[in-house]
Short mmCIF file of C-alpha atoms in Angstrom, two decimals:
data_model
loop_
_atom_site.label_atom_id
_atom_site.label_comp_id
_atom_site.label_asym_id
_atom_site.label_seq_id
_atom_site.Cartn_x
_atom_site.Cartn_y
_atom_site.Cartn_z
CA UNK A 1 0.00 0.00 0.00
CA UNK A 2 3.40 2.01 0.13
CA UNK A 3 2.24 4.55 -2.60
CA UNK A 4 -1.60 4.57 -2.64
CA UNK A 5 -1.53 5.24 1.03
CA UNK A 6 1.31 7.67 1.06
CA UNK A 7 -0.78 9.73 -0.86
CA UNK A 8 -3.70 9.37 0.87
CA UNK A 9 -2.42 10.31 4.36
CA UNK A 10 -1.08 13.35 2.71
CA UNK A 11 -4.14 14.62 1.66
CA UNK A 12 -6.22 13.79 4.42
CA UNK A 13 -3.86 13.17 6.76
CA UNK A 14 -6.75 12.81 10.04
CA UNK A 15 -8.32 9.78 7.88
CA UNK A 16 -7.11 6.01 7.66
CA UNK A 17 -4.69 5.62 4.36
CA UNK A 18 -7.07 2.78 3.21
CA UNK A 19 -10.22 4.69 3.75
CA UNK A 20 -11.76 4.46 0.54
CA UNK A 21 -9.99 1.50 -0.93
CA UNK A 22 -11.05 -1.97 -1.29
CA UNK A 23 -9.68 -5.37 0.66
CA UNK A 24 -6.68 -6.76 -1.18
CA UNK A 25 -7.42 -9.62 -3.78
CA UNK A 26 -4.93 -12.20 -1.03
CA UNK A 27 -8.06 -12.19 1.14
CA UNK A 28 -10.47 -13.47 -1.21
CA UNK A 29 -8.30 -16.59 -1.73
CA UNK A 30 -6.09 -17.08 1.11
CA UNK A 31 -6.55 -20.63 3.92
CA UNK A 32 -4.90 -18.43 6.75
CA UNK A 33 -7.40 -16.03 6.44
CA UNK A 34 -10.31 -17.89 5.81
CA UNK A 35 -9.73 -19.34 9.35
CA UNK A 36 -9.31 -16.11 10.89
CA UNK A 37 -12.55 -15.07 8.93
CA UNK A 38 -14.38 -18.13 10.67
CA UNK A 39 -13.63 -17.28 13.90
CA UNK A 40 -13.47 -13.57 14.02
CA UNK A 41 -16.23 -12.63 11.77
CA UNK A 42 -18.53 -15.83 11.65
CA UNK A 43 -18.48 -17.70 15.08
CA UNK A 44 -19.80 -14.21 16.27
CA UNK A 45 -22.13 -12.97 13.82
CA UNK A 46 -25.98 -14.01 13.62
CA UNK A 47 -27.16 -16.63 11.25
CA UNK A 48 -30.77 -17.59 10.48
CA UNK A 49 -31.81 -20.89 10.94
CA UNK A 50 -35.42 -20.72 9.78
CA UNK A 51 -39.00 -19.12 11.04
CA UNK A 52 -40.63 -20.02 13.94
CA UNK A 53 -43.70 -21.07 11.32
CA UNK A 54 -41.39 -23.96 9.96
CA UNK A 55 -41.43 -25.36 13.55
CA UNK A 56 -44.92 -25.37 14.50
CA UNK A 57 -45.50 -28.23 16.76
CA UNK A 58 -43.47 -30.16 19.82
CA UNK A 59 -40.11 -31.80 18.55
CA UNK A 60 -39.90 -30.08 15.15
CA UNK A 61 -36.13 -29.34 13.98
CA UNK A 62 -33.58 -27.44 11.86
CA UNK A 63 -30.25 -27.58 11.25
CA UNK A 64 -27.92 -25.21 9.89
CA UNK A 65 -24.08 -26.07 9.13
CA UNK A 66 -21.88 -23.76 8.86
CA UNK A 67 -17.81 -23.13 9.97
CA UNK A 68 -17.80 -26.74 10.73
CA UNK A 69 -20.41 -26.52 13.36
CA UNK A 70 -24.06 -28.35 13.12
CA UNK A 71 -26.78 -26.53 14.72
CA UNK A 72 -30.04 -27.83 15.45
CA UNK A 73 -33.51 -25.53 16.67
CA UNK A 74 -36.08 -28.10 18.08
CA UNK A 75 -39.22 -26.84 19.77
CA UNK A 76 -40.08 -28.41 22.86
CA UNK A 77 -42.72 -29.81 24.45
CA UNK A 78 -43.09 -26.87 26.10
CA UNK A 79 -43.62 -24.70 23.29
CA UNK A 80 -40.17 -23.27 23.82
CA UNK A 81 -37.48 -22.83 21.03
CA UNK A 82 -34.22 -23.65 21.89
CA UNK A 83 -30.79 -24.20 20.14
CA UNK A 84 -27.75 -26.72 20.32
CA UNK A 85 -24.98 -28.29 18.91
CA UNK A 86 -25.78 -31.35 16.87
CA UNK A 87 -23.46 -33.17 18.66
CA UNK A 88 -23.96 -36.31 21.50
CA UNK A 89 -22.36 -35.87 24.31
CA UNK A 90 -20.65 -39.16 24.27
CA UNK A 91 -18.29 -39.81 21.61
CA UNK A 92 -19.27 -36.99 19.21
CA UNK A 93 -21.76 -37.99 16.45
CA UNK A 94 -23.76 -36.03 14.60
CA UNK A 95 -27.76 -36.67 16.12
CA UNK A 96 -29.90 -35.68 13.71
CA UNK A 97 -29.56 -35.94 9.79
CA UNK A 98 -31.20 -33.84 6.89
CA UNK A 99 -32.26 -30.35 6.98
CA UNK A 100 -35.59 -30.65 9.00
CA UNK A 101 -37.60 -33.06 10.63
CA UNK A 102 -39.77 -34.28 13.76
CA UNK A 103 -38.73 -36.50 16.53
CA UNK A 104 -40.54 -37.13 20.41
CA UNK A 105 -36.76 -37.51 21.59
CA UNK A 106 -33.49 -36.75 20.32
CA UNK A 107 -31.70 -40.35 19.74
CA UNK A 108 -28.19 -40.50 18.92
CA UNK A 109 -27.84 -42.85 16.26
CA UNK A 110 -24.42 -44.38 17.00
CA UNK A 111 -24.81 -45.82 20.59
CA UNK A 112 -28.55 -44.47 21.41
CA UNK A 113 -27.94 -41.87 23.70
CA UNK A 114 -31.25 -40.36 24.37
CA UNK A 115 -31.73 -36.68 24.85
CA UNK A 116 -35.08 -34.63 25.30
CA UNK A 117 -35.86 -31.85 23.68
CA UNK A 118 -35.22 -29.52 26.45
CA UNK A 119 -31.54 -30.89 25.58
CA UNK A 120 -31.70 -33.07 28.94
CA UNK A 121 -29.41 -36.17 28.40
CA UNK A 122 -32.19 -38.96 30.24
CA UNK A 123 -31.11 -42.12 28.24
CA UNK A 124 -27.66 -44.05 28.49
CA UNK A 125 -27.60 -47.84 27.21
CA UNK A 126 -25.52 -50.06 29.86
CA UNK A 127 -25.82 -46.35 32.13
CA UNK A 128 -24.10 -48.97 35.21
CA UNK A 129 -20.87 -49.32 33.03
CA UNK A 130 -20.58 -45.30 33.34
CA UNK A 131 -19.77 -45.69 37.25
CA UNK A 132 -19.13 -41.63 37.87
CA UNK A 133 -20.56 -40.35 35.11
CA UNK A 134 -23.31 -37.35 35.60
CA UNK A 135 -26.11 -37.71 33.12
CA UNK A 136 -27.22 -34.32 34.56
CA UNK A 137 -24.38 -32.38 33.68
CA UNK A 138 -23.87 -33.95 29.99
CA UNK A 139 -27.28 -32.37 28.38
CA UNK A 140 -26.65 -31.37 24.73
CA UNK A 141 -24.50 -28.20 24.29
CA UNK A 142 -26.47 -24.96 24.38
CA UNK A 143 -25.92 -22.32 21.69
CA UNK A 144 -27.59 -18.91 21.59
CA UNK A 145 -30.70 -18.15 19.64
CA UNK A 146 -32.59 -15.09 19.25
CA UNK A 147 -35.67 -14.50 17.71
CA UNK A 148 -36.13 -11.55 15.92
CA UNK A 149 -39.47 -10.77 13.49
CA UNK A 150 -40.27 -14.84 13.55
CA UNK A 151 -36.74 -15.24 12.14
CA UNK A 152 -34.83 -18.06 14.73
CA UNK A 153 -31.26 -16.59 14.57
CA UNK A 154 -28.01 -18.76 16.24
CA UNK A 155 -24.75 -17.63 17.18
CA UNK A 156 -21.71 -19.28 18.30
CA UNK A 157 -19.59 -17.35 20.28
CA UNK A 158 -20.79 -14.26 22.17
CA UNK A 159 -18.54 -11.32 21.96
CA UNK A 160 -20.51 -8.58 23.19
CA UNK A 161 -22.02 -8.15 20.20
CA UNK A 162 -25.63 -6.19 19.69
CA UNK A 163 -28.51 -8.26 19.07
CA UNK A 164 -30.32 -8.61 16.09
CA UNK A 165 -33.04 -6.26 17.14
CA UNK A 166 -30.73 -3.74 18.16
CA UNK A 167 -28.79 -4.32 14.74
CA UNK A 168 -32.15 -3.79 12.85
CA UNK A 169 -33.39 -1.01 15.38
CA UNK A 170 -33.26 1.82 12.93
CA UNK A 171 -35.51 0.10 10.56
CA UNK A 172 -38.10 -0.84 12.65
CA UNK A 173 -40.64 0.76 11.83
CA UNK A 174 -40.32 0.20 8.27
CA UNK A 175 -39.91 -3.37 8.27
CA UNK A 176 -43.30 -3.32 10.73
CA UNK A 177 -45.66 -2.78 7.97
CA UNK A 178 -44.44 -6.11 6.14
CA UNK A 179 -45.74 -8.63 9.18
CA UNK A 180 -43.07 -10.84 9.16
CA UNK A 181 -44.31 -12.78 12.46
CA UNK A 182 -47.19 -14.05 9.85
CA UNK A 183 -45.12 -15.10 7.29
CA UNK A 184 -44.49 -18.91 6.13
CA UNK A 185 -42.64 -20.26 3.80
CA UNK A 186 -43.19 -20.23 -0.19
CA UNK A 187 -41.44 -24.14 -1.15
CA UNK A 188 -38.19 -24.90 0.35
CA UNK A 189 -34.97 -23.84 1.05
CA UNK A 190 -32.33 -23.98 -2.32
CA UNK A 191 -28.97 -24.46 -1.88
CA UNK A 192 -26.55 -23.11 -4.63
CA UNK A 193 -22.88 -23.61 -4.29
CA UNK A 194 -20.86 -20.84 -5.94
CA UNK A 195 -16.87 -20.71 -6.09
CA UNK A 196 -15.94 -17.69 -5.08
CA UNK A 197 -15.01 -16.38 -1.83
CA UNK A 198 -17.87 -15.82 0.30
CA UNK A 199 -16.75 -11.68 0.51
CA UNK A 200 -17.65 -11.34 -2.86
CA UNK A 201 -21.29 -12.72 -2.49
CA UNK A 202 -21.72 -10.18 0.04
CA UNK A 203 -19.59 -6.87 -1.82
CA UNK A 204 -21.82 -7.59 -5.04
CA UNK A 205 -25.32 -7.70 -2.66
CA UNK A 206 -24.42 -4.12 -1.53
CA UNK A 207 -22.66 -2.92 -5.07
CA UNK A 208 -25.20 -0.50 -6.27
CA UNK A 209 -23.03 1.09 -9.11
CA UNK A 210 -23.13 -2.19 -10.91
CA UNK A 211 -26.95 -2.39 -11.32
CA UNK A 212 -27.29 0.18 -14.22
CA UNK A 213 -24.23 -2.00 -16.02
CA UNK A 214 -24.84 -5.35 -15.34
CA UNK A 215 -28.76 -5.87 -14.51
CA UNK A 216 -30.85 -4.26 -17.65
CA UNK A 217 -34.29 -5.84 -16.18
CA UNK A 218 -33.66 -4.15 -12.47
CA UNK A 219 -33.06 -0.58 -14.54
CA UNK A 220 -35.81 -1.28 -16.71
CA UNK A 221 -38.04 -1.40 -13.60
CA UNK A 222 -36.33 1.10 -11.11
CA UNK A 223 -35.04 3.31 -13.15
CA UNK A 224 -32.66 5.86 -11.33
CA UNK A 225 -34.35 5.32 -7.95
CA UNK A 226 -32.33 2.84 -6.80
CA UNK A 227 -30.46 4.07 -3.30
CA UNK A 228 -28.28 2.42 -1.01
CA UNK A 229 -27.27 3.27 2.54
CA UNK A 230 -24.70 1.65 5.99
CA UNK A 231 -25.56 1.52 8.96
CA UNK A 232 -23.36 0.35 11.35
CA UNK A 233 -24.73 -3.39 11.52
CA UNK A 234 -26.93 -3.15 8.27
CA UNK A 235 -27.19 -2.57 4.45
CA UNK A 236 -30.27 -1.31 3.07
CA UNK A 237 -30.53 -1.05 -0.75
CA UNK A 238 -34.12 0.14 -2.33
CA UNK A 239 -35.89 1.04 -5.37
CA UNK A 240 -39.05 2.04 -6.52
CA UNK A 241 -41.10 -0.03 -9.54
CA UNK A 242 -41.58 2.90 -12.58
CA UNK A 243 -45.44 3.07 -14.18
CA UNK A 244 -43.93 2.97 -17.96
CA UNK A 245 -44.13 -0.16 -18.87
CA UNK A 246 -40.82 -2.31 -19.28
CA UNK A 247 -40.51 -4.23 -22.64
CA UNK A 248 -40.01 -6.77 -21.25
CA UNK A 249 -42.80 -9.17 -21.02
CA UNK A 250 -42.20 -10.95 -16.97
CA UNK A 251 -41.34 -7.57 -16.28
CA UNK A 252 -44.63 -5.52 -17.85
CA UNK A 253 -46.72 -8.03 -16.46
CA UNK A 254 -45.54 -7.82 -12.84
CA UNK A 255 -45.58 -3.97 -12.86
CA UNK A 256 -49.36 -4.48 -13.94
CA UNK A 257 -50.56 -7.34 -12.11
CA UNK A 258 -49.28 -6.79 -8.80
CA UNK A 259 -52.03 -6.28 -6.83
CA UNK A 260 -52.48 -3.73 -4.10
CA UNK A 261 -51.50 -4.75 -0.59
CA UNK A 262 -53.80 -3.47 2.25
CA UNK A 263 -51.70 -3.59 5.32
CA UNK A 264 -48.72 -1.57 3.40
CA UNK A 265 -48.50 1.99 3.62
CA UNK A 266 -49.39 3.68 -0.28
CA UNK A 267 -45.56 4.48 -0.28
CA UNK A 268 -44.36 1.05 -0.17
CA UNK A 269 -47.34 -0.70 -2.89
CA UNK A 270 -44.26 -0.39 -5.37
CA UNK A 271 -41.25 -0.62 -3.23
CA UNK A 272 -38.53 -3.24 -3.64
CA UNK A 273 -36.43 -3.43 -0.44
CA UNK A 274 -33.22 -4.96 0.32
CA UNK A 275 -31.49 -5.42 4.10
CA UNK A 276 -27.83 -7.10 4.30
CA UNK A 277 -27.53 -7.71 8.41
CA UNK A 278 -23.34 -8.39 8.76
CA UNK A 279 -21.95 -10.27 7.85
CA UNK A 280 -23.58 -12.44 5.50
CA UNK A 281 -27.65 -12.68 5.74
CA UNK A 282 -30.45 -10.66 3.55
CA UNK A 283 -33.91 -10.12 3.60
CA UNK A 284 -35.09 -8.79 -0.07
CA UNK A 285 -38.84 -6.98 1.04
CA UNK A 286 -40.91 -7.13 -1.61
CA UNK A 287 -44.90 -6.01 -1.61
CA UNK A 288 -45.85 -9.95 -2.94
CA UNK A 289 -43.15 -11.78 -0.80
CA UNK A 290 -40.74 -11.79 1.25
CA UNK A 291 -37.17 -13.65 0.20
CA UNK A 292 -34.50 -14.86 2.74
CA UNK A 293 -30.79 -15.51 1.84
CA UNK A 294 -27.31 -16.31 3.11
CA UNK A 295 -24.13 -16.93 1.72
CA UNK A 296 -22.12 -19.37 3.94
CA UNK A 297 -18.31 -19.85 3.71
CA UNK A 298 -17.63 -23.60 2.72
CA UNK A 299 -13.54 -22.65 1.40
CA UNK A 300 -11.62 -19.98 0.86
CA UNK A 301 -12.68 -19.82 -2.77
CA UNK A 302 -16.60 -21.57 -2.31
CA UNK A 303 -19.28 -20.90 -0.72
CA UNK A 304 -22.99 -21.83 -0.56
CA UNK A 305 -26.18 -19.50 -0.89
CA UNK A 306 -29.00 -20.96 0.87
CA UNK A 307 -32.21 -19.34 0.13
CA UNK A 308 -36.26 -19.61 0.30
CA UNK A 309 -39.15 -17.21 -0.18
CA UNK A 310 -41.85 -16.51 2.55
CA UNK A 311 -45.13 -15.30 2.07
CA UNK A 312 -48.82 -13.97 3.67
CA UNK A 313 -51.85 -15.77 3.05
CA UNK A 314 -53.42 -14.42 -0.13
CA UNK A 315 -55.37 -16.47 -2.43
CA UNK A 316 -55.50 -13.83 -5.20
CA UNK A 317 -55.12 -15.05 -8.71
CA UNK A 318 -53.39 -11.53 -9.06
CA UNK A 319 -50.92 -12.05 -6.37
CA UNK A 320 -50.29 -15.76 -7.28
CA UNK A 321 -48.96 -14.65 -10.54
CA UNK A 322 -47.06 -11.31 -9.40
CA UNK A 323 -45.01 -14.27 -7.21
CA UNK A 324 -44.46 -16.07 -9.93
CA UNK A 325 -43.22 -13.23 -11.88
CA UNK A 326 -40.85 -12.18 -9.59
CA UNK A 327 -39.25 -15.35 -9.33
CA UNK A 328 -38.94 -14.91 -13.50
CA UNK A 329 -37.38 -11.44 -12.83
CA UNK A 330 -34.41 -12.79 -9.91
CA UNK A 331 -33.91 -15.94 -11.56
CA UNK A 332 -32.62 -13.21 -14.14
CA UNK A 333 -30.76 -11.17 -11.61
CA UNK A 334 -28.90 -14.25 -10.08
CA UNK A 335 -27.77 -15.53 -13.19
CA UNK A 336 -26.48 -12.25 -13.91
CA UNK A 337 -24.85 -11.61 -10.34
CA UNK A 338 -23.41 -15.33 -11.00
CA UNK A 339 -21.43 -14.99 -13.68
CA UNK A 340 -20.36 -10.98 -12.71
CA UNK A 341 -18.69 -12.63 -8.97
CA UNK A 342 -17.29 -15.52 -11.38
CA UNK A 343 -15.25 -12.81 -13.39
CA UNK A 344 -14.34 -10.81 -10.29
CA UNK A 345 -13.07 -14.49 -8.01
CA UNK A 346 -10.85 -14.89 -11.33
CA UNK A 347 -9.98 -11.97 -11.63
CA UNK A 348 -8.27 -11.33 -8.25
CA UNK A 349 -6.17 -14.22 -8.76
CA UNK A 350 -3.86 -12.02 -11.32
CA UNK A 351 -0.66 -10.60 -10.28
CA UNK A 352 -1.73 -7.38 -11.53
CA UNK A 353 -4.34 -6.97 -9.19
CA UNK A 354 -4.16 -5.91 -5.91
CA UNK A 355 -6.45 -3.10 -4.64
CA UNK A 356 -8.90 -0.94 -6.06
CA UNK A 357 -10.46 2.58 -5.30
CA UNK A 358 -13.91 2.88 -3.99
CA UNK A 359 -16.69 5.51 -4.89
CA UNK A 360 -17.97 7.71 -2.39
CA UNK A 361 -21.13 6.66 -3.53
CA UNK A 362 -20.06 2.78 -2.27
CA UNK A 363 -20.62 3.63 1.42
CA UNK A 364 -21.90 -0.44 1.68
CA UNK A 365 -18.57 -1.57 0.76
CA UNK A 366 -16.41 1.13 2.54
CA UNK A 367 -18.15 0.23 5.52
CA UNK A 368 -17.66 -3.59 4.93
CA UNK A 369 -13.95 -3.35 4.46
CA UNK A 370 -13.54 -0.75 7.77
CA UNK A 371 -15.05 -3.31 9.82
CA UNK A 372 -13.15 -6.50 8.04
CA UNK A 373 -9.80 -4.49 8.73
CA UNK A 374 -10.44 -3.94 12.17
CA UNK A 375 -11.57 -7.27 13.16
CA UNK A 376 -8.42 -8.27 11.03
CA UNK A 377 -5.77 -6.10 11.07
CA UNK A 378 -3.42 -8.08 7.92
CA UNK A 379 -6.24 -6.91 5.97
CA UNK A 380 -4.59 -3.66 5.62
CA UNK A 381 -1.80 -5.25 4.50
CA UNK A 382 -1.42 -5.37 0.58
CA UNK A 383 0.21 -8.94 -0.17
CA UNK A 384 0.01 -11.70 1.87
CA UNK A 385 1.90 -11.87 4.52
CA UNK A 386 4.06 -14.85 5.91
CA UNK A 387 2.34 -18.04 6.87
CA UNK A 388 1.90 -18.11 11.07
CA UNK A 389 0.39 -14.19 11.19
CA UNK A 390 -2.74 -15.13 12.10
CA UNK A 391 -1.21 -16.26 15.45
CA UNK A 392 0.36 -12.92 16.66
CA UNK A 393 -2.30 -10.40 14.71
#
């Protein structure tokens, strides 16, 4: 960063050199900091398991698997949702298989440990051959869980770190209108492996100066409304549907058979609305539907998207099809944003590349890469630096 930053300081010498540049290409590729990533940034962070509607009755459960952890969220007998490892106590299995599923009592596969679904460990086979073992004290591993809207959230490790409601605070009252305690879920959750580093999933959800480039259909029906905006836990990115008709025909007929929506407020009818909570998790707010996604870090150069819609009850013929059309319309838009993080993951692995300037008008991305530097300070460093740093930094 010798030059770029030499500069910088000397022209505004009371901001960070790197304000205003990007993360260097190494981290988008590099093992040593992928583990630093996982533990620093992810084992932290909030991730979203499911809604409380996908767990509506005693001993329903889902997983989520991330970082090399298995989570499960069971609902108990008492009504209560609660969180834990997916892990016996005993010699380490995995419990549970599959994404979802129902069970009276938790039963550990490999030597039928039986746990409740409090997380109470009350069955062990041949329990006399465990002379001064406590059955009390070896329960299923908690792990935190908030719920926040009807979205069951999990974290790992707590560092301090806000809440989701306080990390959504400022927006409130404008995600209040959309009644996301009602919603359930629209089919099931897709999974769609992408290899690129997970960073670049999340710098392209935020990247508003690429939509009037790279996403013709999104222009066509926003025109130059789209906005973007950091907070300092969330990204919101919005847009407004225009009345001229697109030529395009999924696009023409959503913009005139969307139906009007009588718990929104006349602003929001037309409003498309787009929330990135850090690190990694989005909510895209549409008037028709509601669409949840993550992108989880599998390898320093894959990841996985995981993804499902969730809707209000409405029979409408009108709204049935402005669904359907919007899945035609982001089916476009994800093929799109595909092959645009393709180029960039290929392109960071030149020698040429290094850095790059940001835009003022990028405040999503600034943002992103003050918080990844402090969290990781080698992140301000321009090449990679020698194997072992992640030990000492």
């Amino acid at each position: 960063m010798a030059t770029t930053g030499a500069s910088l300081a000397a022209d505004h010498p009371m901001t960070d050199p790197l304000e205003g540049w990007s993360l260097p290409a190494w981290t988008y590729s590099d093992a040593e900091f992928f583990e630093a990533e996982k533990e620093r940034v992810f084992a932290p962070s909030w991730q979203v398991v499911c809604h409380e509607s996908d767990l509506p009755r005693p001993g329903d459960w889902h997983t989520l698997d991330y970082i090399g952890e298995s989570v499960v969220v069971v609902r108990g007998a008492d009504g209560a949702l609660r969180a834990f490892t997916n892990v016996c106590r005993h010699r380490g299995s995995r419990i549970v298989d599959g994404a979802s599923g129902c069970a009276r009592k938790l039963v550990c596969p490999y030597h039928a440990w039986v746990y409740e679904l409090d997380g109470t460990l009350t069955g062990v086979p041949d329990s006399a051959s465990y002379p001064a073992f406590d059955k009390a004290r070896h329960g299923l591993s908690p792990v935190q869980s908030e719920v926040w809207r009807g979205f069951v959230f999990v974290r790992l490790v707590d560092d301090g770190g806000p809440s989701v409601a306080r990390m959504m605070a400022p927006y409130e009252a404008m995600v209040a209108p959309y009644r996301f305690e009602e919603l359930k879920a629209l089919g099931r959750v897709t999974l769609r492996p992408r290899a690129v580093n997970w960073k670049n999933i999340g710098d392209n959800y935020s990247d508003g100066l690429h939509i009037p480039v790279a996403h013709p259909g999104l222009t066509r029906l926003f025109g130059r409304s789209y906005g973007v905006e950091a907070t300092d836990h969330v990204d919101r990115m919005w847009g407004d549907l225009m009345e001229a008709p697109s030529r395009n025909w999924s696009e023409r007929m959503y913009q005139r058979l969307l139906p009007p929506v009588p718990h929104l407020p006349a602003k929001r009818q037309r409003h498309w609305l787009y929330f990135k909570l850090w690190p990694n998790v989005a909510f895209d707010i549409y008037p028709d539907q509601v669409d949840f996604m993550q992108w989880l870090p599998v390898s320093p150069t894959t990841s996985l998207i995981r993804e499902i819609s969730y809707v209000l009850d409405d029979d409408r013929r009108e709204m049935r099809a402005a669904r359907y059309l919007n899945w035609r319309i982001n089916r476009e838009v994800n093929a799109e944003d595909t092959a645009l993080i393709a180029r960039v993951q290929a392109g960071m692995a030149s020698r040429s590349f290094s850095i790059g300037p940001l835009s003022d008008k990028e405040v999503c991305l600034r943002h992103f890469c003050r918080r990844m530097r402090a969290l990781i300070p080698a992140a301000r460093l321009e090449h990679s630096p020698a194997p072992g740093w992640s030990k000492t930094a």
